[in-house]
Amino acid sequence: MWQVRSVAGTAVAAPAVENLAMDNLIPVPESVRPDPATTFALSPQTSIRAAGDAAEVGEYLAGILRPSTGFPLPVRDDAGAIALEIDATAETGPAGYRLLVTGETVGLRAVSAEGLFNGVQTLRQLLPAAIESRTEQPGPWSVPGGEIVDRPRFAHRAAMLDVARHFFTVEQVKRYIDQIVRYKLNRLHLHLTDDQGWRIDIDSWPKLTEYGGGTEVGGGPGGHYSKQDYAEIVEYAASRHVVVIPEIDLPGHTNAALASYAELNRDGVAPPRYTGIEVGFSSLCADKEVTYEFVEDVIRELAEITPGPYLHIGGDEAEATSEEDYKEFVSRILPVVAKYGKTAVGWHEYAKAAPQGEAVVQYWGTTDTDPLLPEAVARGNKILVSPANKSYLDMKYDENTPLGLKWAGFIEVADAYGWDPGSYLRDVPEEAILGVEAPLWSETLENSDHVEFMAFPRLPALAELAWSPKSAQDWESFAQRLATHGPRLEASGINYYRSPQVPWNI
Ligand code: NGO
């Protein structure tokens, strides 16, 4: 089908444009007012107007649009048909935005660069899928007319990557950051240590990475981040409005540390390094002073290179630690996290040690209730929801999925989408929910292809639960919209699972 349309003032014949509507967005916006009679078209003459703090977002947008369009798209502070403006009166909340597309202009307004950045993710989804290609494509490059006003339901929208079971390079982590921001996630939790590997340099304990970082699940060479590598990840994340939350898993999941330093072990003998996938067998010693010297050094050095407010101390599956030792250990390290200026995050078991105030309790259970949660809420803790049977991206989709685990059950796309983070936990009111996280554990994942296959398309499903108003969430609508993201993911070079639940148009 061909139609005549106007591109840059000239009537040209062009293929009918896909997606000339505002109804394929993920996450679905708070409010959309389409103007079907109107279309904006990018042309070789289009400029982007973005001044001050908006300029970096303008350059980011231009960086997305230039390769596929082949247009120069200069970013200017005085004029441009696409205008990005920071406007204190935009009334979009701290991270929301207002997008107005007319025949002549695309106007994006927000109170912050973060809001503009979120609006840019919407704008790229309004363009044809080929906009995501990194090589020049024919176009035309039309944006459907109308107005969108949008803001997130939850402030904390996280993905977690386990770089301990298998190591992922700085480039692989950056790639994942670029992928999660497309769906408006704004936190990256890095699981930096586990039994199988210690992945971040700690100057005062150099063997942690020299020895403890030198392997991974299956016996591969592992790897680790220098402090400079880590800074590069943090900075890259920040340029995409993502806060990095580093995790040092304590007191269990510590075989890599115990293997690196004999003195951390009860019997003073270092165990061999571990490359299997069992959990719950290692523990630091709550009754040895050297344990606390070690932990303080680690927390201090990690806090120094982490600009974000959070430090995750793990706390899960400490099956080799007695209940009494566990409580003593966690109670002693919580003040250390505070001493170095960070807010503690931990897997929900650490709530046994009654962290105070704003401490974040990350729920990863498989039921909708846990006695630790109402107590945590009563203390003022914030709850981060990542139920293993809903949000774990490492669970298989079904029995045929070649990657992943299945201890929490199979999670098809409809399962990942079919729950409400605000009301899922029975004894936790929505006001106590900080947000949603989609963890990706890497026991079976060795490269970016594997990561993407497990994350897509469940990550967009979880992102919609975290961003969109409850009233706008609907599986049928989501599946239809997701179908249009197939070509978009393909043009982006993102591997994904062709779920039979989605009517893909590919
Ligand atoms: C559990 C366990 C991890 C595993 C993961 C695999 C938590 C918080 N601890 O989740 O060590 O890697 O399951 O799904």
Short mmCIF file of C-alpha atoms and ligand atoms in Angstrom, two decimals:
data_model
loop_
_atom_site.label_atom_id
_atom_site.label_comp_id
_atom_site.label_asym_id
_atom_site.label_seq_id
_atom_site.Cartn_x
_atom_site.Cartn_y
_atom_site.Cartn_z
CA MET A 1 0.00 0.00 0.00
CA TRP A 2 1.35 3.43 -0.97
CA GLN A 3 0.22 6.82 0.03
CA VAL A 4 1.24 10.35 -0.73
CA ARG A 5 2.69 12.22 2.16
CA SER A 6 4.64 15.35 2.67
CA VAL A 7 8.25 15.06 3.70
CA ALA A 8 10.21 18.28 4.12
CA GLY A 9 7.68 20.22 2.10
CA THR A 10 7.69 18.00 -1.01
CA ALA A 11 4.95 15.56 -1.88
CA VAL A 12 6.57 12.18 -2.33
CA ALA A 13 5.31 8.65 -2.73
CA ALA A 14 6.31 6.56 0.23
CA PRO A 15 5.43 3.21 1.71
CA ALA A 16 2.61 3.35 4.24
CA VAL A 17 4.20 4.01 7.57
CA GLU A 18 3.81 1.51 10.36
CA ASN A 19 2.94 2.66 13.80
CA LEU A 20 1.42 6.03 12.92
CA ALA A 21 -0.42 6.08 16.17
CA MET A 22 0.40 6.74 19.77
CA ASP A 23 -1.00 3.44 20.99
CA ASN A 24 2.01 1.13 20.82
CA LEU A 25 4.01 2.57 23.67
CA ILE A 26 5.60 0.52 26.44
CA PRO A 27 5.26 1.44 29.24
CA VAL A 28 1.81 2.80 28.42
CA PRO A 29 1.72 6.52 29.33
CA GLU A 30 -0.49 8.09 31.96
CA SER A 31 -2.40 10.06 29.33
CA VAL A 32 -2.42 10.10 25.51
CA ARG A 33 -4.43 12.47 23.32
CA PRO A 34 -3.80 11.49 19.68
CA ASP A 35 -4.36 13.94 16.84
CA PRO A 36 -4.72 11.49 13.93
CA ALA A 37 -4.89 14.26 11.34
CA THR A 38 -1.40 15.46 12.18
CA THR A 39 2.04 14.05 11.49
CA PHE A 40 5.50 15.44 12.06
CA ALA A 41 8.30 14.32 9.77
CA LEU A 42 12.02 14.44 10.39
CA SER A 43 13.92 15.89 7.46
CA PRO A 44 17.54 16.59 6.55
CA GLN A 45 16.88 20.17 7.74
CA THR A 46 15.56 19.26 11.21
CA SER A 47 17.48 20.63 14.19
CA ILE A 48 17.13 19.80 17.86
CA ARG A 49 16.81 22.74 20.19
CA ALA A 50 18.18 21.94 23.64
CA ALA A 51 20.00 24.39 25.92
CA GLY A 52 21.66 24.09 29.33
CA ASP A 53 20.97 20.81 31.13
CA ALA A 54 18.73 19.71 28.26
CA ALA A 55 21.66 19.73 25.81
CA GLU A 56 23.04 16.36 26.95
CA VAL A 57 19.63 14.76 26.40
CA GLY A 58 19.48 16.49 23.01
CA GLU A 59 22.81 14.94 22.04
CA TYR A 60 21.63 11.54 23.26
CA LEU A 61 18.52 11.86 21.08
CA ALA A 62 20.57 12.97 18.09
CA GLY A 63 22.87 9.97 18.67
CA ILE A 64 19.86 7.67 18.30
CA LEU A 65 18.41 9.41 15.25
CA ARG A 66 21.50 10.17 13.16
CA PRO A 67 22.72 6.70 12.09
CA SER A 68 19.39 5.45 10.72
CA THR A 69 18.17 8.72 9.19
CA GLY A 70 21.53 9.86 7.90
CA PHE A 71 20.40 13.42 8.78
CA PRO A 72 22.83 15.80 10.51
CA LEU A 73 20.32 16.78 13.25
CA PRO A 74 22.43 19.45 14.89
CA VAL A 75 21.73 20.22 18.55
CA ARG A 76 21.43 24.01 18.93
CA ASP A 77 20.52 26.25 21.81
CA ASP A 78 18.55 28.78 19.76
CA ALA A 79 16.25 27.02 17.30
CA GLY A 80 14.99 23.63 16.18
CA ALA A 81 11.75 21.89 15.22
CA ILE A 82 12.36 19.33 17.96
CA ALA A 83 12.57 21.27 21.20
CA LEU A 84 13.67 19.85 24.55
CA GLU A 85 12.97 22.20 27.41
CA ILE A 86 13.47 22.05 31.13
CA ASP A 87 10.54 23.95 32.56
CA ALA A 88 9.94 24.20 36.30
CA THR A 89 6.22 24.73 35.67
CA ALA A 90 5.74 21.59 33.54
CA GLU A 91 3.74 19.86 36.34
CA THR A 92 5.01 16.45 35.36
CA GLY A 93 6.62 15.46 38.68
CA PRO A 94 10.36 14.88 39.04
CA ALA A 95 10.67 12.24 36.27
CA GLY A 96 7.64 12.80 34.05
CA TYR A 97 7.36 14.71 30.78
CA ARG A 98 4.93 16.33 28.37
CA LEU A 99 5.28 15.59 24.65
CA LEU A 100 3.40 17.61 22.05
CA VAL A 101 3.67 16.60 18.38
CA THR A 102 2.25 19.01 15.79
CA GLY A 103 2.76 19.15 12.03
CA GLU A 104 5.75 21.45 12.44
CA THR A 105 7.21 20.70 15.85
CA VAL A 106 7.94 18.12 18.50
CA GLY A 107 7.97 19.74 21.92
CA LEU A 108 9.22 17.92 24.97
CA ARG A 109 8.97 19.55 28.42
CA ALA A 110 9.93 18.31 31.85
CA VAL A 111 11.12 19.73 35.14
CA SER A 112 14.40 17.81 34.87
CA ALA A 113 16.82 16.30 32.38
CA GLU A 114 15.66 12.92 33.71
CA GLY A 115 12.10 13.72 32.65
CA LEU A 116 13.28 14.77 29.18
CA PHE A 117 15.28 11.55 28.94
CA ASN A 118 12.15 9.54 29.68
CA GLY A 119 10.28 11.56 27.05
CA VAL A 120 13.00 10.77 24.51
CA GLN A 121 12.39 7.05 25.10
CA THR A 122 8.74 7.67 24.22
CA LEU A 123 9.64 9.70 21.14
CA ARG A 124 11.88 6.97 19.74
CA GLN A 125 9.02 4.47 20.10
CA LEU A 126 6.75 6.81 18.10
CA LEU A 127 9.13 6.66 15.14
CA PRO A 128 9.21 3.66 12.77
CA ALA A 129 11.12 0.61 14.08
CA ALA A 130 13.90 1.20 11.53
CA ILE A 131 14.91 4.29 13.51
CA GLU A 132 16.73 1.82 15.79
CA SER A 133 18.96 0.59 12.99
CA ARG A 134 22.61 1.64 13.21
CA THR A 135 22.88 1.90 9.43
CA GLU A 136 21.14 4.36 7.14
CA GLN A 137 17.56 3.40 6.23
CA PRO A 138 15.14 4.89 3.68
CA GLY A 139 12.54 6.36 6.04
CA PRO A 140 10.23 8.29 5.90
CA TRP A 141 10.61 9.33 9.54
CA SER A 142 7.18 10.29 10.76
CA VAL A 143 5.91 10.90 14.26
CA PRO A 144 2.16 10.71 14.90
CA GLY A 145 0.58 13.94 16.14
CA GLY A 146 -0.93 14.40 19.56
CA GLU A 147 -0.06 15.01 23.17
CA ILE A 148 1.26 12.72 25.88
CA VAL A 149 1.52 13.57 29.56
CA ASP A 150 3.32 10.94 31.53
CA ARG A 151 4.98 10.21 34.85
CA PRO A 152 6.09 7.07 36.73
CA ARG A 153 4.00 5.21 39.28
CA PHE A 154 7.10 4.07 41.22
CA ALA A 155 10.31 6.09 41.61
CA HIS A 156 12.51 3.00 41.80
CA ARG A 157 12.45 0.83 38.65
CA ALA A 158 15.37 -1.56 38.71
CA ALA A 159 17.12 -4.29 36.82
CA MET A 160 19.73 -6.51 38.46
CA LEU A 161 22.59 -8.22 36.69
CA ASP A 162 24.54 -11.03 38.36
CA VAL A 163 28.13 -10.50 37.20
CA ALA A 164 29.43 -12.98 39.78
CA ARG A 165 28.19 -16.36 38.50
CA HIS A 166 29.39 -15.39 35.05
CA PHE A 167 31.42 -12.27 34.53
CA PHE A 168 30.17 -9.60 32.13
CA THR A 169 32.52 -6.96 30.74
CA VAL A 170 32.11 -3.20 31.05
CA GLU A 171 30.91 -3.12 27.43
CA GLN A 172 28.31 -5.83 28.10
CA VAL A 173 27.03 -3.95 31.15
CA LYS A 174 26.78 -0.70 29.16
CA ARG A 175 24.84 -2.56 26.49
CA TYR A 176 22.36 -3.75 29.11
CA ILE A 177 22.04 -0.21 30.52
CA ASP A 178 21.16 1.05 27.06
CA GLN A 179 18.52 -1.64 26.77
CA ILE A 180 16.84 -1.15 30.14
CA VAL A 181 16.48 2.62 29.71
CA ARG A 182 14.40 2.12 26.55
CA TYR A 183 11.68 0.92 28.91
CA LYS A 184 12.30 3.69 31.46
CA LEU A 185 14.09 1.70 34.15
CA ASN A 186 16.32 3.91 36.29
CA ARG A 187 18.31 1.65 38.66
CA LEU A 188 20.94 -1.00 37.95
CA HIS A 189 21.70 -3.36 40.82
CA LEU A 190 25.01 -5.11 40.23
CA HIS A 191 25.45 -8.40 42.11
CA LEU A 192 29.23 -8.05 42.41
CA THR A 193 30.21 -10.96 44.63
CA ASP A 194 29.14 -14.52 45.19
CA ASP A 195 30.57 -17.97 45.86
CA GLN A 196 31.83 -18.24 42.28
CA GLY A 197 33.59 -14.92 41.95
CA TRP A 198 34.52 -11.55 43.47
CA ARG A 199 34.23 -8.92 40.74
CA ILE A 200 35.30 -5.55 42.20
CA ASP A 201 38.81 -4.49 43.24
CA ILE A 202 39.21 -3.73 46.95
CA ASP A 203 42.69 -2.22 47.35
CA SER A 204 43.14 -3.31 50.95
CA TRP A 205 42.27 -6.95 50.11
CA PRO A 206 43.79 -7.43 46.64
CA LYS A 207 43.48 -11.22 46.50
CA LEU A 208 39.68 -10.91 46.37
CA THR A 209 39.89 -10.20 42.67
CA GLU A 210 43.40 -11.49 41.89
CA TYR A 211 42.42 -14.95 43.06
CA GLY A 212 38.72 -14.84 43.96
CA GLY A 213 37.78 -13.18 40.65
CA GLY A 214 39.65 -15.67 38.52
CA THR A 215 36.90 -18.15 37.88
CA GLU A 216 33.14 -18.48 37.36
CA VAL A 217 30.39 -21.07 37.00
CA GLY A 218 31.62 -23.88 34.77
CA GLY A 219 35.27 -23.06 35.44
CA GLY A 220 35.76 -20.24 32.92
CA PRO A 221 38.30 -17.47 33.52
CA GLY A 222 35.92 -15.09 35.30
CA GLY A 223 37.13 -11.52 35.50
CA HIS A 224 36.65 -8.41 37.57
CA TYR A 225 36.26 -4.64 37.42
CA SER A 226 39.07 -2.31 38.41
CA LYS A 227 37.83 0.74 40.29
CA GLN A 228 38.24 2.64 37.05
CA ASP A 229 36.07 0.12 35.19
CA TYR A 230 33.42 0.46 37.89
CA ALA A 231 33.60 4.26 37.67
CA GLU A 232 33.12 3.97 33.93
CA ILE A 233 29.96 1.91 34.42
CA VAL A 234 28.64 4.32 37.07
CA GLU A 235 29.32 7.32 34.85
CA TYR A 236 27.76 5.71 31.79
CA ALA A 237 24.71 4.76 33.84
CA ALA A 238 24.45 8.34 35.18
CA SER A 239 24.55 9.72 31.63
CA ARG A 240 21.43 7.63 31.07
CA HIS A 241 19.83 8.65 34.37
CA VAL A 242 20.45 5.25 35.93
CA VAL A 243 21.70 4.90 39.50
CA VAL A 244 24.02 1.95 40.17
CA ILE A 245 23.36 -0.07 43.34
CA PRO A 246 26.38 -2.25 44.12
CA GLU A 247 25.86 -5.46 46.07
CA ILE A 248 28.39 -7.29 48.21
CA ASP A 249 26.57 -10.45 49.28
CA LEU A 250 27.15 -11.15 53.01
CA PRO A 251 27.53 -13.22 55.18
CA GLY A 252 26.65 -16.19 52.94
CA HIS A 253 27.51 -16.46 49.24
CA THR A 254 31.09 -15.64 50.22
CA ASN A 255 33.14 -18.62 49.05
CA ALA A 256 35.20 -16.46 46.66
CA ALA A 257 36.29 -14.26 49.60
CA LEU A 258 36.86 -17.24 51.90
CA ALA A 259 38.97 -18.93 49.20
CA SER A 260 41.06 -15.76 48.81
CA TYR A 261 41.85 -15.17 52.51
CA ALA A 262 42.43 -18.12 54.85
CA GLU A 263 42.09 -15.92 57.95
CA LEU A 264 38.41 -15.29 57.19
CA ASN A 265 37.66 -18.99 57.75
CA ARG A 266 36.76 -20.52 61.10
CA ASP A 267 39.52 -23.13 60.85
CA GLY A 268 41.97 -20.75 59.19
CA VAL A 269 42.03 -22.89 56.06
CA ALA A 270 40.92 -21.46 52.70
CA PRO A 271 38.47 -23.64 50.78
CA PRO A 272 39.00 -24.21 47.06
CA ARG A 273 37.34 -21.86 44.60
CA TYR A 274 33.83 -22.91 43.58
CA THR A 275 32.40 -23.22 40.07
CA GLY A 276 29.13 -25.09 40.67
CA ILE A 277 25.65 -23.60 41.24
CA GLU A 278 24.68 -24.80 44.71
CA VAL A 279 23.77 -22.11 47.24
CA GLY A 280 23.81 -21.75 51.03
CA PHE A 281 27.10 -23.44 51.95
CA SER A 282 29.50 -20.55 52.71
CA SER A 283 29.58 -18.05 55.55
CA LEU A 284 31.78 -15.38 57.06
CA CYS A 285 32.40 -15.88 60.80
CA ALA A 286 30.28 -13.58 62.97
CA ASP A 287 32.54 -14.22 65.96
CA LYS A 288 35.89 -13.29 64.38
CA GLU A 289 37.06 -9.66 64.56
CA VAL A 290 38.88 -9.96 61.25
CA THR A 291 35.48 -10.43 59.61
CA TYR A 292 34.46 -6.94 60.65
CA GLU A 293 37.78 -5.38 59.60
CA PHE A 294 37.29 -7.01 56.22
CA VAL A 295 33.67 -5.93 55.84
CA GLU A 296 34.42 -2.35 56.90
CA ASP A 297 37.25 -2.07 54.36
CA VAL A 298 35.00 -3.40 51.62
CA ILE A 299 32.09 -1.12 52.49
CA ARG A 300 34.34 1.92 52.84
CA GLU A 301 36.08 1.39 49.52
CA LEU A 302 32.86 0.58 47.70
CA ALA A 303 31.02 3.57 49.21
CA GLU A 304 33.87 5.84 48.06
CA ILE A 305 33.35 4.93 44.41
CA THR A 306 29.56 4.82 44.54
CA PRO A 307 27.84 8.21 44.15
CA GLY A 308 24.34 6.70 44.46
CA PRO A 309 22.63 6.56 47.86
CA TYR A 310 22.38 2.77 48.19
CA LEU A 311 24.67 -0.08 49.16
CA HIS A 312 23.26 -3.61 48.97
CA ILE A 313 24.65 -6.02 51.56
CA GLY A 314 22.95 -9.19 50.34
CA GLY A 315 21.87 -11.26 53.33
CA ASP A 316 20.12 -14.05 51.38
CA GLU A 317 20.34 -17.76 51.98
CA ALA A 318 22.76 -17.63 54.90
CA GLU A 319 22.05 -21.27 55.56
CA ALA A 320 25.56 -21.91 56.84
CA THR A 321 25.21 -19.14 59.46
CA SER A 322 23.33 -19.72 62.73
CA GLU A 323 20.32 -17.47 63.35
CA GLU A 324 22.10 -15.86 66.28
CA ASP A 325 25.32 -15.24 64.31
CA TYR A 326 23.32 -13.88 61.39
CA LYS A 327 21.54 -11.29 63.51
CA GLU A 328 24.75 -10.30 65.25
CA PHE A 329 26.62 -9.97 61.97
CA VAL A 330 23.96 -7.92 60.19
CA SER A 331 23.42 -5.73 63.27
CA ARG A 332 27.13 -4.95 63.34
CA ILE A 333 27.48 -4.09 59.67
CA LEU A 334 24.37 -1.91 59.32
CA PRO A 335 25.99 0.98 61.24
CA VAL A 336 29.05 0.62 58.99
CA VAL A 337 26.90 1.20 55.91
CA ALA A 338 25.45 4.30 57.60
CA LYS A 339 28.93 5.46 58.70
CA TYR A 340 29.99 5.65 55.06
CA GLY A 341 26.89 7.61 54.14
CA LYS A 342 24.82 4.94 52.41
CA THR A 343 21.30 3.59 52.80
CA ALA A 344 21.31 -0.18 53.23
CA VAL A 345 19.48 -2.48 50.87
CA GLY A 346 19.28 -6.21 51.57
CA TRP A 347 17.41 -9.33 50.52
CA HIS A 348 14.40 -9.64 52.81
CA GLU A 349 15.99 -12.09 55.27
CA TYR A 350 18.17 -9.27 56.59
CA ALA A 351 15.03 -7.71 58.06
CA LYS A 352 15.54 -10.24 60.89
CA ALA A 353 18.21 -7.86 62.19
CA ALA A 354 15.61 -5.04 62.30
CA PRO A 355 17.28 -2.42 60.11
CA GLN A 356 15.96 1.03 61.01
CA GLY A 357 14.35 3.84 59.10
CA GLU A 358 14.64 4.11 55.35
CA ALA A 359 16.57 0.84 54.92
CA VAL A 360 15.33 -1.04 51.87
CA VAL A 361 14.05 -4.60 52.19
CA GLN A 362 14.08 -6.44 48.88
CA TYR A 363 11.43 -9.14 48.83
CA TRP A 364 12.34 -12.15 46.67
CA GLY A 365 9.97 -14.79 48.06
CA THR A 366 7.48 -16.85 46.07
CA THR A 367 4.35 -16.12 48.10
CA ASP A 368 2.46 -12.90 48.74
CA THR A 369 3.29 -12.69 52.42
CA ASP A 370 6.16 -12.91 54.89
CA PRO A 371 6.02 -12.10 58.60
CA LEU A 372 9.19 -9.99 58.28
CA LEU A 373 7.46 -7.52 55.96
CA PRO A 374 4.80 -5.89 58.19
CA GLU A 375 7.44 -5.52 60.91
CA ALA A 376 9.75 -3.84 58.42
CA VAL A 377 6.99 -1.48 57.29
CA ALA A 378 6.24 -0.62 60.92
CA ARG A 379 9.90 0.40 61.36
CA GLY A 380 9.64 2.66 58.31
CA ASN A 381 11.64 0.44 55.94
CA LYS A 382 10.84 0.65 52.25
CA ILE A 383 9.94 -2.53 50.38
CA LEU A 384 11.40 -3.28 46.97
CA VAL A 385 9.41 -6.03 45.27
CA SER A 386 11.06 -8.71 43.18
CA PRO A 387 9.02 -11.87 43.77
CA ALA A 388 11.03 -14.77 42.35
CA ASN A 389 7.99 -16.37 40.70
CA LYS A 390 7.01 -13.13 38.93
CA SER A 391 10.05 -10.95 38.35
CA TYR A 392 13.07 -13.28 38.17
CA LEU A 393 14.27 -12.99 34.60
CA ASP A 394 16.44 -16.09 35.01
CA MET A 395 13.41 -18.39 35.38
CA LYS A 396 12.65 -20.37 32.22
CA TYR A 397 9.64 -19.22 30.18
CA ASP A 398 8.46 -22.84 29.88
CA GLU A 399 9.89 -26.35 30.00
CA ASN A 400 11.53 -25.90 26.60
CA THR A 401 13.54 -22.78 27.41
CA PRO A 402 17.18 -23.72 26.81
CA LEU A 403 18.57 -21.27 29.40
CA GLY A 404 17.66 -20.43 32.96
CA LEU A 405 16.51 -22.13 36.13
CA LYS A 406 13.07 -23.25 37.26
CA TRP A 407 13.14 -23.44 41.05
CA ALA A 408 10.53 -20.63 41.30
CA GLY A 409 8.46 -21.98 38.41
CA PHE A 410 8.14 -21.10 34.75
CA ILE A 411 7.47 -17.42 34.01
CA GLU A 412 5.85 -16.73 30.67
CA VAL A 413 5.35 -13.13 29.56
CA ALA A 414 1.76 -13.08 30.86
CA ASP A 415 2.97 -14.27 34.27
CA ALA A 416 5.61 -11.55 34.44
CA TYR A 417 2.88 -9.01 33.55
CA GLY A 418 0.02 -10.48 35.58
CA TRP A 419 0.47 -9.05 39.08
CA ASP A 420 0.32 -5.67 40.74
CA PRO A 421 3.46 -4.52 42.58
CA GLY A 422 1.41 -2.03 44.60
CA SER A 423 -1.00 -4.54 46.12
CA TYR A 424 0.71 -7.91 45.64
CA LEU A 425 2.09 -8.21 49.17
CA ARG A 426 -0.79 -8.84 51.53
CA ASP A 427 0.44 -6.97 54.58
CA VAL A 428 2.24 -4.11 52.86
CA PRO A 429 0.43 -0.92 51.85
CA GLU A 430 1.32 0.66 48.52
CA GLU A 431 2.89 3.69 50.28
CA ALA A 432 5.59 1.39 51.66
CA ILE A 433 6.54 0.08 48.21
CA LEU A 434 9.66 1.76 46.89
CA GLY A 435 9.43 0.08 43.52
CA VAL A 436 10.04 -3.00 41.43
CA GLU A 437 13.17 -4.90 40.45
CA ALA A 438 13.75 -7.49 37.74
CA PRO A 439 16.76 -9.59 38.84
CA LEU A 440 18.75 -11.58 36.31
CA TRP A 441 20.92 -14.29 37.86
CA SER A 442 23.59 -15.69 35.60
CA GLU A 443 24.23 -19.31 36.58
CA THR A 444 23.29 -20.36 33.02
CA LEU A 445 24.02 -17.12 31.16
CA GLU A 446 27.37 -16.53 29.49
CA ASN A 447 26.96 -13.63 27.06
CA SER A 448 24.73 -10.72 26.00
CA ASP A 449 22.68 -12.94 23.70
CA HIS A 450 21.73 -15.07 26.69
CA VAL A 451 21.01 -12.04 28.88
CA GLU A 452 18.75 -10.52 26.23
CA PHE A 453 16.90 -13.75 25.52
CA MET A 454 15.89 -13.98 29.17
CA ALA A 455 15.21 -10.25 29.69
CA PHE A 456 13.21 -9.63 26.53
CA PRO A 457 10.32 -9.40 26.48
CA ARG A 458 9.74 -9.87 30.21
CA LEU A 459 11.70 -6.76 31.16
CA PRO A 460 9.31 -4.50 29.20
CA ALA A 461 6.40 -6.24 30.99
CA LEU A 462 7.88 -5.54 34.42
CA ALA A 463 8.83 -2.02 33.36
CA GLU A 464 5.18 -1.29 32.54
CA LEU A 465 4.12 -2.56 35.98
CA ALA A 466 6.67 -0.21 37.55
CA TRP A 467 5.95 2.88 35.43
CA SER A 468 2.34 2.92 34.24
CA PRO A 469 -0.78 3.73 36.24
CA LYS A 470 -2.53 0.59 37.46
CA SER A 471 -5.70 1.65 35.63
CA ALA A 472 -3.89 1.57 32.27
CA GLN A 473 -2.43 -1.92 32.70
CA ASP A 474 -4.14 -4.61 30.67
CA TRP A 475 -2.67 -7.86 29.33
CA GLU A 476 -4.55 -7.86 26.00
CA SER A 477 -3.46 -4.32 25.27
CA PHE A 478 0.10 -5.04 26.41
CA ALA A 479 0.40 -8.13 24.19
CA GLN A 480 -0.81 -6.13 21.16
CA ARG A 481 1.61 -3.31 21.85
CA LEU A 482 4.47 -5.70 22.56
CA ALA A 483 3.88 -7.34 19.19
CA THR A 484 4.88 -4.08 17.51
CA HIS A 485 8.12 -4.08 19.50
CA GLY A 486 9.34 -7.23 17.74
CA PRO A 487 10.63 -5.31 14.70
CA ARG A 488 11.94 -2.63 17.06
CA LEU A 489 13.98 -5.15 19.06
CA GLU A 490 15.20 -6.69 15.82
CA ALA A 491 16.27 -3.34 14.38
CA SER A 492 18.07 -2.70 17.68
CA GLY A 493 19.95 -5.99 17.48
CA ILE A 494 18.42 -7.19 20.75
CA ASN A 495 17.90 -10.93 21.04
CA TYR A 496 14.49 -11.89 22.44
CA TYR A 497 12.18 -14.80 23.10
CA ARG A 498 9.37 -15.14 20.55
CA SER A 499 6.75 -15.95 23.14
CA PRO A 500 3.71 -17.74 21.64
CA GLN A 501 1.55 -15.54 23.87
CA VAL A 502 2.38 -12.48 21.77
CA PRO A 503 0.90 -11.88 18.26
CA TRP A 504 4.26 -10.71 16.88
CA ASN A 505 4.07 -8.74 13.67
CA ILE A 506 7.35 -9.88 12.22
C1 NGO B 1 18.05 -16.87 44.66
C2 NGO B 1 19.44 -16.89 45.24
C3 NGO B 1 20.52 -16.63 44.20
C4 NGO B 1 20.28 -17.46 42.95
C5 NGO B 1 18.89 -17.17 42.42
C6 NGO B 1 18.59 -17.98 41.18
C7 NGO B 1 18.39 -14.99 45.80
C8 NGO B 1 18.09 -13.67 46.40
N1 NGO B 1 19.36 -15.79 46.17
O1 NGO B 1 17.70 -15.48 44.77
O2 NGO B 1 21.78 -16.93 44.75
O3 NGO B 1 21.23 -17.13 41.98
O4 NGO B 1 17.90 -17.42 43.38
O5 NGO B 1 17.32 -17.79 40.69
#
